[in-house]
CSV table of C-alpha atoms in Angstrom, one decimal:
chain,number,residue,atom,x,y,z
A,290,MET,CA,29.2,-3.3,8.5
A,291,TYR,CA,28.0,-5.1,11.7
A,292,ILE,CA,27.4,-1.7,13.4
A,293,GLN,CA,25.3,-0.6,10.4
A,294,GLU,CA,23.2,-3.7,10.7
A,295,THR,CA,22.4,-3.2,14.4
A,296,ILE,CA,21.0,0.3,13.9
A,297,LYS,CA,17.2,0.1,13.9
A,298,THR,CA,15.5,1.6,10.9
A,299,LYS,CA,12.0,3.0,10.6
A,300,TYR,CA,11.1,1.1,7.4
A,301,PRO,CA,11.7,-2.6,6.5
A,302,PRO,CA,14.6,-3.5,4.1
A,303,GLY,CA,13.7,-3.2,0.4
A,304,ASP,CA,11.0,-1.2,-1.4
A,305,LEU,CA,8.2,0.0,0.9
A,306,ALA,CA,5.7,-0.5,-2.0
A,307,LEU,CA,6.6,-4.1,-2.2
A,308,TRP,CA,6.0,-4.4,1.6
A,309,ILE,CA,2.5,-3.0,1.2
A,310,PHE,CA,1.9,-5.6,-1.6
A,311,ILE,CA,3.2,-8.3,0.8
A,312,CYS,CA,0.8,-7.1,3.5
A,313,ALA,CA,-2.1,-7.3,1.0
A,314,GLU,CA,-1.1,-10.8,0.0
A,315,LEU,CA,-0.8,-11.9,3.6
A,316,LEU,CA,-4.3,-10.4,4.3
A,317,VAL,CA,-5.8,-12.4,1.5
A,318,PHE,CA,-4.1,-15.7,2.6
A,319,GLY,CA,-5.2,-14.9,6.2
A,320,VAL,CA,-8.8,-14.6,5.1
A,321,PHE,CA,-8.6,-17.9,3.2
A,322,PHE,CA,-7.0,-19.7,6.2
A,323,ALA,CA,-9.8,-18.4,8.5
A,324,ALA,CA,-12.4,-19.5,5.9
A,325,TYR,CA,-10.9,-23.0,5.8
A,326,ALA,CA,-10.9,-23.2,9.6
A,327,PHE,CA,-14.5,-22.1,10.0
A,328,ALA,CA,-15.7,-24.4,7.1
A,329,ARG,CA,-13.9,-27.3,8.9
A,330,ALA,CA,-15.6,-26.4,12.2
A,331,ASN,CA,-19.0,-27.2,10.6
A,332,ASN,CA,-17.7,-30.4,8.8
A,333,ILE,CA,-15.2,-31.9,11.1
A,334,GLU,CA,-15.7,-35.5,10.2
A,335,LEU,CA,-15.6,-34.8,6.4
A,336,PHE,CA,-12.4,-32.7,6.8
A,337,ASN,CA,-10.7,-35.3,9.0
A,338,GLN,CA,-11.7,-38.2,6.7
A,339,TYR,CA,-10.3,-36.6,3.5
A,340,GLN,CA,-7.3,-34.9,5.2
A,341,ALA,CA,-6.1,-38.5,5.9
A,342,THR,CA,-5.9,-39.1,2.1
A,343,LEU,CA,-3.2,-36.3,1.7
A,344,ASN,CA,0.4,-37.2,1.4
A,345,THR,CA,2.2,-35.6,4.4
A,346,ASP,CA,5.6,-36.9,3.3
A,347,LEU,CA,5.4,-34.9,0.1
A,348,ALA,CA,4.2,-31.9,2.1
A,349,LEU,CA,7.3,-32.3,4.4
A,350,ILE,CA,9.6,-32.4,1.4
A,351,ASN,CA,8.0,-29.3,0.0
A,352,THR,CA,8.3,-27.5,3.3
A,353,ILE,CA,12.0,-28.3,3.5
A,354,ALA,CA,12.5,-27.3,-0.2
A,355,LEU,CA,10.9,-23.8,0.5
A,356,LEU,CA,12.8,-23.3,3.7
A,357,THR,CA,16.1,-24.3,2.0
A,358,SER,CA,15.3,-22.0,-0.8
A,359,SER,CA,14.7,-19.1,1.6
A,360,TYR,CA,18.0,-19.9,3.4
A,361,PHE,CA,19.8,-19.6,0.1
A,362,VAL,CA,18.1,-16.2,-0.7
A,363,VAL,CA,19.3,-14.8,2.7
A,364,SER,CA,22.8,-16.3,1.9
A,365,ALA,CA,22.8,-14.5,-1.5
A,366,ILE,CA,22.0,-11.2,0.2
A,367,ILE,CA,24.9,-11.7,2.7
A,368,ALA,CA,27.2,-12.6,-0.2
A,369,ILE,CA,26.3,-9.4,-2.1
A,370,LYS,CA,27.0,-7.3,1.0
A,371,GLU,CA,30.5,-8.8,0.9
A,372,ASN,CA,30.6,-7.8,-2.8
A,373,GLN,CA,30.8,-11.4,-3.9
A,374,GLN,CA,28.5,-11.4,-7.0
A,375,GLN,CA,29.5,-14.9,-8.2
A,376,LYS,CA,28.8,-16.5,-4.8
A,377,SER,CA,25.5,-14.6,-4.6
A,378,SER,CA,24.4,-15.7,-8.0
A,379,ARG,CA,25.2,-19.3,-7.1
A,380,PHE,CA,23.1,-19.0,-4.0
A,381,LEU,CA,20.2,-17.6,-6.0
A,382,LEU,CA,20.4,-20.5,-8.5
A,383,LEU,CA,20.2,-22.9,-5.6
A,384,ALA,CA,17.2,-20.9,-4.3
A,385,ILE,CA,15.5,-21.3,-7.7
A,386,LEU,CA,16.2,-25.0,-7.7
A,387,GLY,CA,14.4,-25.2,-4.3
A,388,GLY,CA,11.4,-23.5,-5.7
A,389,ILE,CA,11.4,-25.8,-8.8
A,390,THR,CA,11.6,-28.8,-6.5
A,391,PHE,CA,8.5,-27.6,-4.7
A,392,LEU,CA,6.6,-27.2,-8.0
A,393,ILE,CA,7.6,-30.7,-9.1
A,394,PHE,CA,6.4,-32.4,-5.9
A,395,LYS,CA,3.2,-30.3,-5.8
A,396,MET,CA,2.5,-31.3,-9.5
A,397,THR,CA,3.1,-35.0,-8.5
A,398,GLU,CA,0.4,-34.5,-5.8
A,399,TYR,CA,-2.0,-32.8,-8.2
A,400,SER,CA,-1.6,-35.5,-10.9
A,401,HIS,CA,-2.2,-38.2,-8.2
A,402,HIS,CA,-5.5,-36.5,-7.2
A,403,MET,CA,-6.5,-36.0,-10.8
A,404,SER,CA,-5.9,-39.7,-11.6
A,405,GLU,CA,-8.4,-40.5,-8.8
A,406,GLY,CA,-10.9,-38.2,-10.4
A,407,ILE,CA,-10.7,-35.6,-7.6
A,408,ASN,CA,-11.5,-32.0,-8.5
A,409,LEU,CA,-12.9,-28.8,-7.0
A,410,THR,CA,-16.4,-30.2,-6.9
A,411,THR,CA,-15.6,-33.5,-5.2
A,412,ASN,CA,-16.3,-32.2,-1.7
A,413,LEU,CA,-15.8,-29.1,0.5
A,414,PHE,CA,-12.5,-30.3,1.8
A,415,TYR,CA,-11.0,-30.8,-1.6
A,416,MET,CA,-12.5,-27.5,-2.8
A,417,PHE,CA,-10.5,-25.7,-0.1
A,418,TYR,CA,-7.4,-27.9,-0.4
A,419,LEU,CA,-7.1,-27.5,-4.2
A,420,SER,CA,-7.9,-23.8,-4.3
A,421,LEU,CA,-5.7,-22.8,-1.4
A,422,THR,CA,-2.7,-24.9,-2.5
A,423,PHE,CA,-3.1,-23.9,-6.1
A,424,PHE,CA,-3.3,-20.2,-5.1
A,425,HIS,CA,-0.1,-20.7,-3.3
A,426,PHE,CA,1.4,-22.7,-6.2
A,427,MET,CA,0.8,-19.6,-8.5
A,428,HIS,CA,2.7,-17.5,-6.0
A,429,VAL,CA,5.6,-19.9,-6.0
A,430,ILE,CA,5.7,-19.6,-9.8
A,431,LEU,CA,5.7,-15.8,-9.6
A,432,GLY,CA,8.4,-16.0,-6.9
A,433,ILE,CA,10.6,-18.2,-9.1
A,434,MET,CA,10.2,-15.7,-11.9
A,435,ILE,CA,11.3,-12.9,-9.6
A,436,LEU,CA,14.3,-15.0,-8.4
A,437,LEU,CA,15.3,-15.6,-12.0
A,438,VAL,CA,15.4,-11.8,-12.7
A,439,LEU,CA,17.4,-11.4,-9.5
A,440,TRP,CA,19.8,-14.1,-10.6
A,441,ILE,CA,20.3,-12.6,-14.1
A,442,ASN,CA,20.8,-9.1,-12.5
A,443,THR,CA,23.4,-10.5,-10.0
A,444,ARG,CA,25.3,-12.2,-12.9
A,445,LYS,CA,25.3,-8.9,-14.8
A,446,GLY,CA,26.7,-7.2,-11.7
A,447,THR,CA,23.7,-5.0,-11.1
A,448,TYR,CA,23.8,-5.3,-7.4
A,449,THR,CA,26.7,-4.1,-5.3
A,450,THR,CA,27.6,-3.8,-1.6
A,451,GLU,CA,26.1,-0.3,-1.5
A,452,GLU,CA,23.1,-0.9,-3.8
A,453,HIS,CA,21.2,-4.1,-3.6
A,454,ASN,CA,17.7,-2.9,-2.8
A,455,GLY,CA,16.1,-4.9,-5.7
A,456,LEU,CA,17.6,-8.1,-4.3
A,457,VAL,CA,16.4,-7.5,-0.8
A,458,SER,CA,12.9,-6.6,-2.1
A,459,GLY,CA,12.6,-9.7,-4.3
A,460,GLY,CA,14.0,-11.8,-1.4
A,461,ALA,CA,11.3,-10.4,0.9
A,462,TYR,CA,8.6,-11.6,-1.5
A,463,TRP,CA,10.0,-15.1,-1.6
A,464,HIS,CA,10.1,-15.2,2.2
A,465,MET,CA,6.4,-14.3,2.2
A,466,VAL,CA,5.6,-17.2,-0.1
A,467,ASP,CA,7.6,-19.5,2.2
A,468,MET,CA,5.9,-18.0,5.3
A,469,VAL,CA,2.4,-18.6,3.9
A,470,TRP,CA,3.3,-22.3,3.3
A,471,LEU,CA,4.5,-22.6,6.9
A,472,ILE,CA,0.9,-22.0,8.0
A,473,LEU,CA,-0.7,-23.9,5.1
A,474,PHE,CA,1.3,-27.1,5.8
A,475,PRO,CA,0.1,-27.8,9.3
A,476,LEU,CA,-3.4,-26.3,8.8
A,477,ILE,CA,-4.3,-28.5,5.8
A,478,TYR,CA,-2.1,-31.5,6.2
A,479,ILE,CA,-1.7,-32.0,10.0
A,480,MET,CA,-4.2,-30.2,12.2
A,481,ARG,CA,-7.3,-32.2,13.0
B,219,MET,CA,29.6,-11.2,7.9
B,220,GLU,CA,30.7,-14.6,9.3
B,221,LYS,CA,28.3,-13.8,12.1
B,222,SER,CA,25.5,-13.2,9.6
B,223,TYR,CA,26.1,-16.6,8.0
B,224,ARG,CA,26.2,-18.2,11.5
B,225,ILE,CA,22.9,-16.7,12.5
B,226,ASN,CA,21.4,-17.7,9.2
B,227,ASN,CA,22.6,-21.3,9.7
B,228,ILE,CA,21.1,-21.4,13.3
B,229,ILE,CA,17.7,-20.1,12.2
B,230,PHE,CA,17.6,-22.5,9.2
B,231,THR,CA,18.5,-25.5,11.4
B,232,THR,CA,15.8,-24.5,14.0
B,233,LEU,CA,13.2,-24.1,11.2
B,234,ILE,CA,14.0,-27.6,9.8
B,235,LEU,CA,13.9,-29.2,13.2
B,236,LEU,CA,10.5,-27.5,14.0
B,237,THR,CA,9.2,-28.7,10.6
B,238,LEU,CA,10.3,-32.3,11.3
B,239,PHE,CA,8.6,-32.1,14.7
B,240,THR,CA,5.4,-30.9,13.0
B,241,TRP,CA,5.5,-33.8,10.6
B,242,LEU,CA,6.2,-36.3,13.4
B,243,LEU,CA,3.1,-35.0,15.2
B,244,GLY,CA,1.2,-35.6,12.0
B,245,GLN,CA,2.2,-39.2,12.2
B,246,VAL,CA,0.3,-39.6,15.5
B,247,ASP,CA,-3.0,-41.2,14.9
B,248,ILE,CA,-5.0,-38.8,17.0
B,249,VAL,CA,-8.4,-40.1,15.7
B,250,GLY,CA,-7.4,-43.6,16.8
B,251,ASP,CA,-6.5,-45.1,20.2
B,252,ILE,CA,-3.9,-42.6,21.0
B,253,THR,CA,-6.6,-39.9,21.2
B,254,LYS,CA,-7.4,-41.3,24.6
B,255,LYS,CA,-3.9,-40.4,25.8
B,256,ILE,CA,-3.4,-37.1,23.9
B,257,ASP,CA,-5.9,-34.3,24.2
B,258,GLY,CA,-6.7,-33.2,20.6
B,259,LYS,CA,-6.8,-29.5,21.7
B,260,ILE,CA,-3.3,-29.7,23.2
B,261,PHE,CA,-2.1,-31.4,20.0
B,262,PHE,CA,-3.6,-28.6,17.9
B,263,LEU,CA,-2.2,-25.8,20.1
B,264,ILE,CA,1.3,-27.3,19.9
B,265,LEU,CA,1.1,-27.4,16.1
B,266,LEU,CA,-0.2,-23.8,15.9
B,267,THR,CA,2.4,-22.5,18.3
B,268,ILE,CA,5.2,-24.1,16.2
B,269,ALA,CA,3.7,-22.5,13.1
B,270,VAL,CA,3.6,-19.1,14.7
B,271,ILE,CA,7.2,-19.4,16.0
B,272,LYS,CA,8.4,-20.4,12.5
B,273,VAL,CA,6.7,-17.5,10.8
B,274,GLN,CA,8.1,-15.1,13.4
B,275,LEU,CA,11.6,-16.5,12.8
B,276,ILE,CA,11.3,-16.0,9.0
B,277,GLY,CA,10.0,-12.4,9.6
B,278,ASP,CA,12.7,-11.5,12.2
B,279,PHE,CA,15.8,-13.1,10.7
B,280,PHE,CA,15.2,-13.8,7.0
B,281,MET,CA,13.2,-10.6,6.3
B,282,HIS,CA,15.3,-8.7,8.9
B,283,LEU,CA,12.4,-7.1,10.7
B,284,ASN,CA,14.3,-7.4,13.9
B,285,SER,CA,16.4,-4.4,12.7
B,286,VAL,CA,13.2,-2.3,12.2
B,287,LYS,CA,11.5,-0.2,14.8
B,288,GLY,CA,7.9,1.0,15.1
B,289,PHE,CA,4.8,-0.2,13.1
B,290,TRP,CA,6.7,-2.3,10.5
B,291,ARG,CA,8.6,-4.2,13.2
B,292,TRP,CA,5.4,-5.9,14.2
B,293,ILE,CA,3.6,-6.3,10.9
B,294,ILE,CA,4.3,-10.0,10.5
B,295,THR,CA,3.7,-10.6,14.3
B,296,LEU,CA,0.3,-8.9,13.9
B,297,TRP,CA,-0.6,-11.0,10.9
B,298,VAL,CA,0.4,-14.3,12.4
B,299,ILE,CA,-1.3,-13.6,15.7
B,300,LEU,CA,-4.6,-12.5,14.0
B,301,THR,CA,-4.6,-15.4,11.6
B,302,GLY,CA,-3.6,-17.8,14.3
B,303,SER,CA,-6.4,-16.5,16.6
B,304,PHE,CA,-9.1,-17.0,13.9
B,305,ILE,CA,-7.8,-20.5,13.3
B,306,ALA,CA,-7.7,-21.3,17.0
B,307,ILE,CA,-11.3,-20.0,17.5
B,308,ALA,CA,-12.6,-22.2,14.7
B,309,PHE,CA,-10.7,-25.3,15.9
B,310,LEU,CA,-11.3,-24.9,19.6
B,311,LEU,CA,-14.8,-23.4,20.0
């Protein structure tokens, strides 16, 4: 098995169509990140002032939640390669819980902002902050739905040591969601 | 397979440590007095470099792009360098 893993392949693991979709998603997020950075360049004082109102502790918890969730997805794939379906489904359940933790803390942040009367029209910083994070939030929801399907399939024994392409593809999407947050977190919450 | 779990654990621990370091840097009051001691551009470049390294680790080890050759091997690297470059231009120029 180890020898098989060290052989380099021409295409990434999982469905190639999904990888093309991942590339399109990354491109969109990349454009949004650049737009945020250039908008900030023209309004540095405004962005620094309102960035200071964000809760970096909650953002840290959310980053750890997503990273932990991704870790469990990788563990689930390793387990299925060992033909351990039960172990794999447990890891996937933990990954889903990581995603739900992210949603809960993000909603806590949103409700705090809403209670202060903050919305998309408050100022340019909040327009970018709310739209970028909510766009990502929607991707987390889609990612959790994909993980749920993978979890159900794993419990039904759909994936085996030989055939687990669906699990690898779904996992790649979840890692993309995680990856985008790894740029979003320092860009919006920390960099000034 | 034990080796796969071990690599997974090492990468995860590295990602968590880098995240904690990013958060710690966020606690530094760069706009206040400490600004005089720390150059804001260096502070920004450290944060950006950490973010790029984290994305690359996810791509290489969680998405297993380190076992791919050719164009797809570098797809995440290409994205993070392009995105990082635009962010750097906007922040530094």
